[in-house]
């Protein structure tokens, strides 16, 4: 089951389950589209993979399979890819 994380790992923006501006990588790292396209230039800083739009779980299914409440935040922040 896909873990729907509640925030962007870079800027800590809230990303509720219905957020259309949430993207994930294959390891379920979660970012807002602003950070993913701007700061990270489309590459996950954790695994080096690309991003896809995070699926939206229908409300009825959220009752049975709730979104995660565990916030993940990169303590060192997200440096632009070119600064790496």
mmCIF file of N, CA, C and O in Angstrom:
data_model
loop_
_atom_site.group_PDB
_atom_site.id
_atom_site.type_symbol
_atom_site.label_atom_id
_atom_site.label_comp_id
_atom_site.label_asym_id
_atom_site.label_seq_id
_atom_site.Cartn_x
_atom_site.Cartn_y
_atom_site.Cartn_z
ATOM 1 N N UNK A 1 0.854 -1.184 0.000
ATOM 2 C CA UNK A 1 0.000 0.000 0.000
ATOM 3 C C UNK A 1 0.891 1.235 0.000
ATOM 4 O O UNK A 1 1.812 1.340 0.806
ATOM 5 N N UNK A 2 0.639 2.134 -0.896
ATOM 6 C CA UNK A 2 1.389 3.375 -1.018
ATOM 7 C C UNK A 2 1.231 4.222 0.237
ATOM 8 O O UNK A 2 0.120 4.456 0.711
ATOM 9 N N UNK A 3 2.348 4.674 0.789
ATOM 10 C CA UNK A 3 2.308 5.548 1.958
ATOM 11 C C UNK A 3 2.080 6.978 1.475
ATOM 12 O O UNK A 3 2.911 7.547 0.777
ATOM 13 N N UNK A 4 0.949 7.548 1.827
ATOM 14 C CA UNK A 4 0.653 8.929 1.456
ATOM 15 C C UNK A 4 1.174 9.834 2.571
ATOM 16 O O UNK A 4 0.513 10.044 3.584
ATOM 17 N N UNK A 5 2.393 10.325 2.393
ATOM 18 C CA UNK A 5 3.012 11.174 3.421
ATOM 19 C C UNK A 5 2.377 12.555 3.412
ATOM 20 O O UNK A 5 1.984 13.067 2.364
ATOM 21 N N UNK A 6 2.312 13.190 4.589
ATOM 22 C CA UNK A 6 1.542 14.421 4.732
ATOM 23 C C UNK A 6 2.256 15.728 4.405
ATOM 24 O O UNK A 6 1.684 16.796 4.560
ATOM 25 N N UNK A 7 3.533 15.645 3.953
ATOM 26 C CA UNK A 7 4.267 16.899 3.754
ATOM 27 C C UNK A 7 5.366 16.750 2.704
ATOM 28 O O UNK A 7 5.771 15.651 2.354
ATOM 29 N N UNK A 8 5.856 17.889 2.247
ATOM 30 C CA UNK A 8 6.992 17.944 1.340
ATOM 31 C C UNK A 8 8.256 17.782 2.168
ATOM 32 O O UNK A 8 8.432 18.454 3.194
ATOM 33 N N UNK A 9 9.150 16.894 1.741
ATOM 34 C CA UNK A 9 10.384 16.646 2.478
ATOM 35 C C UNK A 9 11.349 17.820 2.425
ATOM 36 O O UNK A 9 12.266 17.901 3.241
ATOM 37 N N UNK A 10 11.166 18.743 1.482
ATOM 38 C CA UNK A 10 12.053 19.909 1.381
ATOM 39 C C UNK A 10 11.543 21.096 2.197
ATOM 40 O O UNK A 10 12.229 21.580 3.083
ATOM 41 N N UNK A 11 10.348 21.552 1.885
ATOM 42 C CA UNK A 11 9.843 22.796 2.485
ATOM 43 C C UNK A 11 8.818 22.575 3.586
ATOM 44 O O UNK A 11 8.359 23.544 4.189
ATOM 45 N N UNK A 12 8.442 21.339 3.839
ATOM 46 C CA UNK A 12 7.474 20.970 4.877
ATOM 47 C C UNK A 12 6.049 21.451 4.586
ATOM 48 O O UNK A 12 5.209 21.489 5.466
ATOM 49 N N UNK A 13 5.773 21.799 3.341
ATOM 50 C CA UNK A 13 4.413 22.196 2.951
ATOM 51 C C UNK A 13 3.463 21.033 3.204
ATOM 52 O O UNK A 13 3.788 19.880 2.937
ATOM 53 N N UNK A 14 2.296 21.323 3.738
ATOM 54 C CA UNK A 14 1.287 20.289 3.940
ATOM 55 C C UNK A 14 0.811 19.767 2.580
ATOM 56 O O UNK A 14 0.537 20.551 1.668
ATOM 57 N N UNK A 15 0.738 18.438 2.475
ATOM 58 C CA UNK A 15 0.251 17.786 1.256
ATOM 59 C C UNK A 15 -0.795 16.756 1.657
ATOM 60 O O UNK A 15 -0.502 15.577 1.836
ATOM 61 N N UNK A 16 -2.038 17.202 1.849
ATOM 62 C CA UNK A 16 -3.097 16.276 2.243
ATOM 63 C C UNK A 16 -3.327 15.219 1.158
ATOM 64 O O UNK A 16 -2.850 15.373 0.026
ATOM 65 N N UNK A 17 -4.006 14.147 1.490
ATOM 66 C CA UNK A 17 -4.201 13.047 0.540
ATOM 67 C C UNK A 17 -4.776 13.470 -0.810
ATOM 68 O O UNK A 17 -4.475 12.859 -1.825
ATOM 69 N N UNK A 18 -5.565 14.522 -0.831
ATOM 70 C CA UNK A 18 -6.194 14.964 -2.079
ATOM 71 C C UNK A 18 -5.358 16.007 -2.833
ATOM 72 O O UNK A 18 -5.780 16.518 -3.875
ATOM 73 N N UNK A 19 -4.153 16.299 -2.354
ATOM 74 C CA UNK A 19 -3.320 17.330 -2.976
ATOM 75 C C UNK A 19 -2.934 16.948 -4.399
ATOM 76 O O UNK A 19 -2.395 15.879 -4.647
ATOM 77 N N UNK A 20 -3.194 17.866 -5.320
ATOM 78 C CA UNK A 20 -2.830 17.649 -6.717
ATOM 79 C C UNK A 20 -1.396 18.085 -6.987
ATOM 80 O O UNK A 20 -0.853 17.807 -8.042
ATOM 81 N N UNK A 21 -0.770 18.753 -6.023
ATOM 82 C CA UNK A 21 0.593 19.247 -6.199
ATOM 83 C C UNK A 21 1.620 18.403 -5.447
ATOM 84 O O UNK A 21 2.679 18.887 -5.070
ATOM 85 N N UNK A 22 1.335 17.120 -5.260
ATOM 86 C CA UNK A 22 2.262 16.208 -4.593
ATOM 87 C C UNK A 22 2.848 15.239 -5.612
ATOM 88 O O UNK A 22 2.133 14.715 -6.462
ATOM 89 N N UNK A 23 4.161 15.029 -5.529
ATOM 90 C CA UNK A 23 4.829 14.058 -6.386
ATOM 91 C C UNK A 23 5.614 13.085 -5.514
ATOM 92 O O UNK A 23 5.968 13.398 -4.376
ATOM 93 N N UNK A 24 5.871 11.893 -6.067
ATOM 94 C CA UNK A 24 6.625 10.871 -5.343
ATOM 95 C C UNK A 24 7.648 10.245 -6.288
ATOM 96 O O UNK A 24 7.527 10.322 -7.501
ATOM 97 N N UNK A 25 8.658 9.601 -5.670
ATOM 98 C CA UNK A 25 9.609 8.809 -6.451
ATOM 99 C C UNK A 25 9.268 7.342 -6.197
ATOM 100 O O UNK A 25 8.306 7.031 -5.507
ATOM 101 N N UNK A 26 10.069 6.442 -6.708
ATOM 102 C CA UNK A 26 9.764 5.018 -6.541
ATOM 103 C C UNK A 26 9.936 4.531 -5.107
ATOM 104 O O UNK A 26 9.475 3.452 -4.766
ATOM 105 N N UNK A 27 10.597 5.323 -4.260
ATOM 106 C CA UNK A 27 10.757 4.962 -2.848
ATOM 107 C C UNK A 27 9.768 5.710 -1.965
ATOM 108 O O UNK A 27 9.918 5.743 -0.749
ATOM 109 N N UNK A 28 8.778 6.348 -2.577
ATOM 110 C CA UNK A 28 7.715 7.083 -1.899
ATOM 111 C C UNK A 28 8.194 8.357 -1.227
ATOM 112 O O UNK A 28 7.514 8.923 -0.374
ATOM 113 N N UNK A 29 9.397 8.834 -1.582
ATOM 114 C CA UNK A 29 9.827 10.151 -1.123
ATOM 115 C C UNK A 29 8.792 11.125 -1.681
ATOM 116 O O UNK A 29 8.363 10.989 -2.823
ATOM 117 N N UNK A 30 8.387 12.084 -0.881
ATOM 118 C CA UNK A 30 7.267 12.954 -1.253
ATOM 119 C C UNK A 30 7.685 14.416 -1.245
ATOM 120 O O UNK A 30 8.289 14.888 -0.275
ATOM 121 N N UNK A 31 7.349 15.110 -2.313
ATOM 122 C CA UNK A 31 7.699 16.518 -2.445
ATOM 123 C C UNK A 31 6.545 17.270 -3.097
ATOM 124 O O UNK A 31 5.720 16.676 -3.792
ATOM 125 N N UNK A 32 6.513 18.587 -2.888
ATOM 126 C CA UNK A 32 5.534 19.415 -3.606
ATOM 127 C C UNK A 32 6.101 19.660 -5.001
ATOM 128 O O UNK A 32 7.314 19.550 -5.227
ATOM 129 N N UNK A 33 5.254 19.989 -5.940
ATOM 130 C CA UNK A 33 5.719 20.204 -7.308
ATOM 131 C C UNK A 33 6.666 21.389 -7.406
ATOM 132 O O UNK A 33 7.587 21.376 -8.232
ATOM 133 N N UNK A 34 6.484 22.411 -6.566
ATOM 134 C CA UNK A 34 7.387 23.567 -6.600
ATOM 135 C C UNK A 34 8.816 23.141 -6.297
ATOM 136 O O UNK A 34 9.750 23.509 -7.008
ATOM 137 N N UNK A 35 9.018 22.360 -5.233
ATOM 138 C CA UNK A 35 10.361 21.893 -4.874
ATOM 139 C C UNK A 35 10.883 20.881 -5.889
ATOM 140 O O UNK A 35 12.048 20.928 -6.286
ATOM 141 N N UNK A 36 10.030 19.969 -6.327
ATOM 142 C CA UNK A 36 10.458 18.916 -7.252
ATOM 143 C C UNK A 36 10.950 19.488 -8.580
ATOM 144 O O UNK A 36 11.963 19.034 -9.112
ATOM 145 N N UNK A 37 10.248 20.469 -9.104
ATOM 146 C CA UNK A 37 10.639 21.020 -10.400
ATOM 147 C C UNK A 37 11.636 22.167 -10.266
ATOM 148 O O UNK A 37 12.549 22.280 -11.082
ATOM 149 N N UNK A 38 11.483 22.980 -9.230
ATOM 150 C CA UNK A 38 12.363 24.140 -9.065
ATOM 151 C C UNK A 38 13.680 23.801 -8.392
ATOM 152 O O UNK A 38 14.735 23.775 -9.036
ATOM 153 N N UNK A 39 13.635 23.488 -7.136
ATOM 154 C CA UNK A 39 14.831 23.235 -6.345
ATOM 155 C C UNK A 39 15.546 21.958 -6.785
ATOM 156 O O UNK A 39 16.775 21.923 -6.885
ATOM 157 N N UNK A 40 14.789 20.903 -7.053
ATOM 158 C CA UNK A 40 15.387 19.590 -7.312
ATOM 159 C C UNK A 40 15.546 19.240 -8.792
ATOM 160 O O UNK A 40 16.107 18.197 -9.114
ATOM 161 N N UNK A 41 15.056 20.076 -9.660
ATOM 162 C CA UNK A 41 15.177 19.865 -11.114
ATOM 163 C C UNK A 41 14.714 18.480 -11.563
ATOM 164 O O UNK A 41 15.306 17.865 -12.449
ATOM 165 N N UNK A 42 13.678 17.946 -10.910
ATOM 166 C CA UNK A 42 13.075 16.690 -11.338
ATOM 167 C C UNK A 42 13.785 15.426 -10.894
ATOM 168 O O UNK A 42 13.426 14.344 -11.342
ATOM 169 N N UNK A 43 14.775 15.544 -10.001
ATOM 170 C CA UNK A 43 15.508 14.371 -9.535
ATOM 171 C C UNK A 43 15.425 14.260 -8.015
ATOM 172 O O UNK A 43 15.720 15.227 -7.304
ATOM 173 N N UNK A 44 15.047 13.094 -7.516
ATOM 174 C CA UNK A 44 14.928 12.880 -6.076
ATOM 175 C C UNK A 44 16.314 12.963 -5.434
ATOM 176 O O UNK A 44 17.234 12.265 -5.865
ATOM 177 N N UNK A 45 16.475 13.792 -4.399
ATOM 178 C CA UNK A 45 17.780 13.917 -3.743
ATOM 179 C C UNK A 45 18.137 12.695 -2.888
ATOM 180 O O UNK A 45 19.283 12.515 -2.517
ATOM 181 N N UNK A 46 17.170 11.859 -2.612
ATOM 182 C CA UNK A 46 17.408 10.683 -1.771
ATOM 183 C C UNK A 46 17.871 9.474 -2.573
ATOM 184 O O UNK A 46 18.776 8.757 -2.161
ATOM 185 N N UNK A 47 17.230 9.243 -3.726
ATOM 186 C CA UNK A 47 17.540 8.031 -4.487
ATOM 187 C C UNK A 47 18.029 8.298 -5.903
ATOM 188 O O UNK A 47 18.480 7.379 -6.578
ATOM 189 N N UNK A 48 17.906 9.536 -6.377
ATOM 190 C CA UNK A 48 18.346 9.862 -7.725
ATOM 191 C C UNK A 48 17.321 9.573 -8.805
ATOM 192 O O UNK A 48 17.592 9.777 -9.983
ATOM 193 N N UNK A 49 16.148 9.080 -8.404
ATOM 194 C CA UNK A 49 15.095 8.760 -9.359
ATOM 195 C C UNK A 49 14.295 9.982 -9.785
ATOM 196 O O UNK A 49 14.518 11.088 -9.316
ATOM 197 N N UNK A 50 13.335 9.748 -10.670
ATOM 198 C CA UNK A 50 12.466 10.824 -11.136
ATOM 199 C C UNK A 50 11.185 10.847 -10.296
ATOM 200 O O UNK A 50 10.994 10.023 -9.414
ATOM 201 N N UNK A 51 10.329 11.797 -10.587
ATOM 202 C CA UNK A 51 9.073 11.953 -9.864
ATOM 203 C C UNK A 51 7.882 11.660 -10.748
ATOM 204 O O UNK A 51 7.922 11.867 -11.958
ATOM 205 N N UNK A 52 6.811 11.208 -10.111
ATOM 206 C CA UNK A 52 5.511 11.028 -10.753
ATOM 207 C C UNK A 52 4.471 11.679 -9.867
ATOM 208 O O UNK A 52 4.675 11.806 -8.647
ATOM 209 N N UNK A 53 3.363 12.058 -10.463
ATOM 210 C CA UNK A 53 2.275 12.611 -9.665
ATOM 211 C C UNK A 53 1.831 11.573 -8.638
ATOM 212 O O UNK A 53 1.699 10.396 -8.962
ATOM 213 N N UNK A 54 1.651 12.006 -7.396
ATOM 214 C CA UNK A 54 1.184 11.075 -6.372
ATOM 215 C C UNK A 54 -0.296 10.797 -6.611
ATOM 216 O O UNK A 54 -1.090 11.720 -6.767
ATOM 217 N N UNK A 55 -0.684 9.535 -6.661
ATOM 218 C CA UNK A 55 -2.099 9.211 -6.869
ATOM 219 C C UNK A 55 -2.961 9.755 -5.730
ATOM 220 O O UNK A 55 -2.494 9.903 -4.596
ATOM 221 N N UNK A 56 -4.194 10.036 -6.052
ATOM 222 C CA UNK A 56 -5.151 10.489 -5.038
ATOM 223 C C UNK A 56 -6.013 9.302 -4.647
ATOM 224 O O UNK A 56 -6.664 8.692 -5.494
ATOM 225 N N UNK A 57 -5.969 8.954 -3.376
ATOM 226 C CA UNK A 57 -6.765 7.842 -2.869
ATOM 227 C C UNK A 57 -8.193 8.336 -2.642
ATOM 228 O O UNK A 57 -8.403 9.321 -1.937
ATOM 229 N N UNK A 58 -9.195 7.681 -3.187
ATOM 230 C CA UNK A 58 -10.580 8.102 -3.000
ATOM 231 C C UNK A 58 -10.948 8.164 -1.510
ATOM 232 O O UNK A 58 -10.463 7.360 -0.700
ATOM 233 N N UNK A 59 -11.787 9.114 -1.166
ATOM 234 C CA UNK A 59 -12.170 9.349 0.227
ATOM 235 C C UNK A 59 -12.674 8.080 0.918
ATOM 236 O O UNK A 59 -12.327 7.813 2.070
ATOM 237 N N UNK A 60 -13.463 7.287 0.235
ATOM 238 C CA UNK A 60 -13.995 6.060 0.837
ATOM 239 C C UNK A 60 -12.863 5.091 1.190
ATOM 240 O O UNK A 60 -12.921 4.397 2.209
ATOM 241 N N UNK A 61 -11.833 5.058 0.373
ATOM 242 C CA UNK A 61 -10.704 4.170 0.639
ATOM 243 C C UNK A 61 -9.794 4.711 1.742
ATOM 244 O O UNK A 61 -9.103 3.956 2.412
ATOM 245 N N UNK A 62 -9.809 6.041 1.928
ATOM 246 C CA UNK A 62 -9.025 6.633 3.019
ATOM 247 C C UNK A 62 -9.531 6.172 4.379
ATOM 248 O O UNK A 62 -8.757 6.075 5.331
ATOM 249 N N UNK A 63 -10.822 5.888 4.459
ATOM 250 C CA UNK A 63 -11.372 5.387 5.722
ATOM 251 C C UNK A 63 -10.774 4.023 6.063
ATOM 252 O O UNK A 63 -10.437 3.746 7.208
ATOM 253 N N UNK A 64 -10.642 3.183 5.059
ATOM 254 C CA UNK A 64 -10.103 1.839 5.270
ATOM 255 C C UNK A 64 -8.576 1.839 5.292
ATOM 256 O O UNK A 64 -7.959 1.092 6.043
ATOM 257 N N UNK A 65 -7.964 2.673 4.455
ATOM 258 C CA UNK A 65 -6.504 2.758 4.326
ATOM 259 C C UNK A 65 -6.085 4.215 4.486
ATOM 260 O O UNK A 65 -5.849 4.922 3.508
ATOM 261 N N UNK A 66 -5.984 4.700 5.736
ATOM 262 C CA UNK A 66 -5.698 6.122 5.971
ATOM 263 C C UNK A 66 -4.293 6.527 5.513
ATOM 264 O O UNK A 66 -3.383 5.703 5.436
ATOM 265 N N UNK A 67 -4.171 7.806 5.235
ATOM 266 C CA UNK A 67 -2.874 8.369 4.864
ATOM 267 C C UNK A 67 -1.963 8.373 6.083
ATOM 268 O O UNK A 67 -2.418 8.362 7.234
ATOM 269 N N UNK A 68 -0.677 8.392 5.835
ATOM 270 C CA UNK A 68 0.310 8.430 6.908
ATOM 271 C C UNK A 68 0.252 9.770 7.642
ATOM 272 O O UNK A 68 -0.085 10.796 7.054
ATOM 273 N N UNK A 69 0.601 9.761 8.899
ATOM 274 C CA UNK A 69 0.720 11.003 9.670
ATOM 275 C C UNK A 69 2.185 11.297 9.984
ATOM 276 O O UNK A 69 2.502 12.311 10.589
ATOM 277 N N UNK A 70 3.083 10.411 9.535
ATOM 278 C CA UNK A 70 4.518 10.563 9.810
ATOM 279 C C UNK A 70 5.108 11.583 8.848
ATOM 280 O O UNK A 70 5.126 11.394 7.640
ATOM 281 N N UNK A 71 5.590 12.682 9.413
ATOM 282 C CA UNK A 71 6.192 13.733 8.603
ATOM 283 C C UNK A 71 7.674 13.418 8.407
ATOM 284 O O UNK A 71 8.377 13.100 9.350
ATOM 285 N N UNK A 72 8.134 13.513 7.170
ATOM 286 C CA UNK A 72 9.534 13.300 6.830
ATOM 287 C C UNK A 72 10.066 14.635 6.317
ATOM 288 O O UNK A 72 9.466 15.249 5.438
ATOM 289 N N UNK A 73 11.166 15.091 6.895
ATOM 290 C CA UNK A 73 11.739 16.373 6.502
ATOM 291 C C UNK A 73 13.251 16.241 6.474
ATOM 292 O O UNK A 73 13.853 15.727 7.418
ATOM 293 N N UNK A 74 13.864 16.674 5.399
ATOM 294 C CA UNK A 74 15.313 16.636 5.288
ATOM 295 C C UNK A 74 15.879 17.710 6.207
ATOM 296 O O UNK A 74 15.712 18.892 5.964
ATOM 297 N N UNK A 75 16.547 17.298 7.264
ATOM 298 C CA UNK A 75 17.082 18.227 8.265
ATOM 299 C C UNK A 75 18.039 19.235 7.631
ATOM 300 O O UNK A 75 18.073 20.399 8.021
ATOM 301 N N UNK A 76 18.812 18.781 6.635
ATOM 302 C CA UNK A 76 19.769 19.674 5.973
ATOM 303 C C UNK A 76 19.142 20.490 4.864
ATOM 304 O O UNK A 76 19.806 21.286 4.205
ATOM 305 N N UNK A 77 17.863 20.297 4.624
ATOM 306 C CA UNK A 77 17.176 21.002 3.557
ATOM 307 C C UNK A 77 17.458 20.365 2.216
ATOM 308 O O UNK A 77 18.140 19.352 2.122
ATOM 309 N N UNK A 78 16.964 20.959 1.182
ATOM 310 C CA UNK A 78 17.161 20.441 -0.178
ATOM 311 C C UNK A 78 17.922 21.475 -0.984
ATOM 312 O O UNK A 78 17.363 22.496 -1.365
ATOM 313 N N UNK A 79 19.180 21.209 -1.217
ATOM 314 C CA UNK A 79 19.982 22.119 -2.033
ATOM 315 C C UNK A 79 19.635 21.909 -3.497
ATOM 316 O O UNK A 79 19.295 20.803 -3.896
ATOM 317 N N UNK A 80 19.712 22.965 -4.293
ATOM 318 C CA UNK A 80 19.494 22.785 -5.720
ATOM 319 C C UNK A 80 20.443 21.742 -6.274
ATOM 320 O O UNK A 80 21.582 21.619 -5.814
ATOM 321 N N UNK A 81 19.997 20.992 -7.275
ATOM 322 C CA UNK A 81 20.806 19.925 -7.865
ATOM 323 C C UNK A 81 22.159 20.444 -8.333
ATOM 324 O O UNK A 81 23.176 19.782 -8.178
ATOM 325 N N UNK A 82 22.209 21.631 -8.889
ATOM 326 C CA UNK A 82 23.456 22.177 -9.400
ATOM 327 C C UNK A 82 24.474 22.463 -8.301
ATOM 328 O O UNK A 82 25.663 22.540 -8.546
ATOM 329 N N UNK A 83 24.001 22.576 -7.041
ATOM 330 C CA UNK A 83 24.905 22.849 -5.920
ATOM 331 C C UNK A 83 25.516 21.572 -5.384
ATOM 332 O O UNK A 83 26.403 21.606 -4.530
ATOM 333 N N UNK A 84 25.067 20.419 -5.847
ATOM 334 C CA UNK A 84 25.579 19.153 -5.329
ATOM 335 C C UNK A 84 26.941 18.816 -5.890
ATOM 336 O O UNK A 84 27.389 19.271 -6.868
#
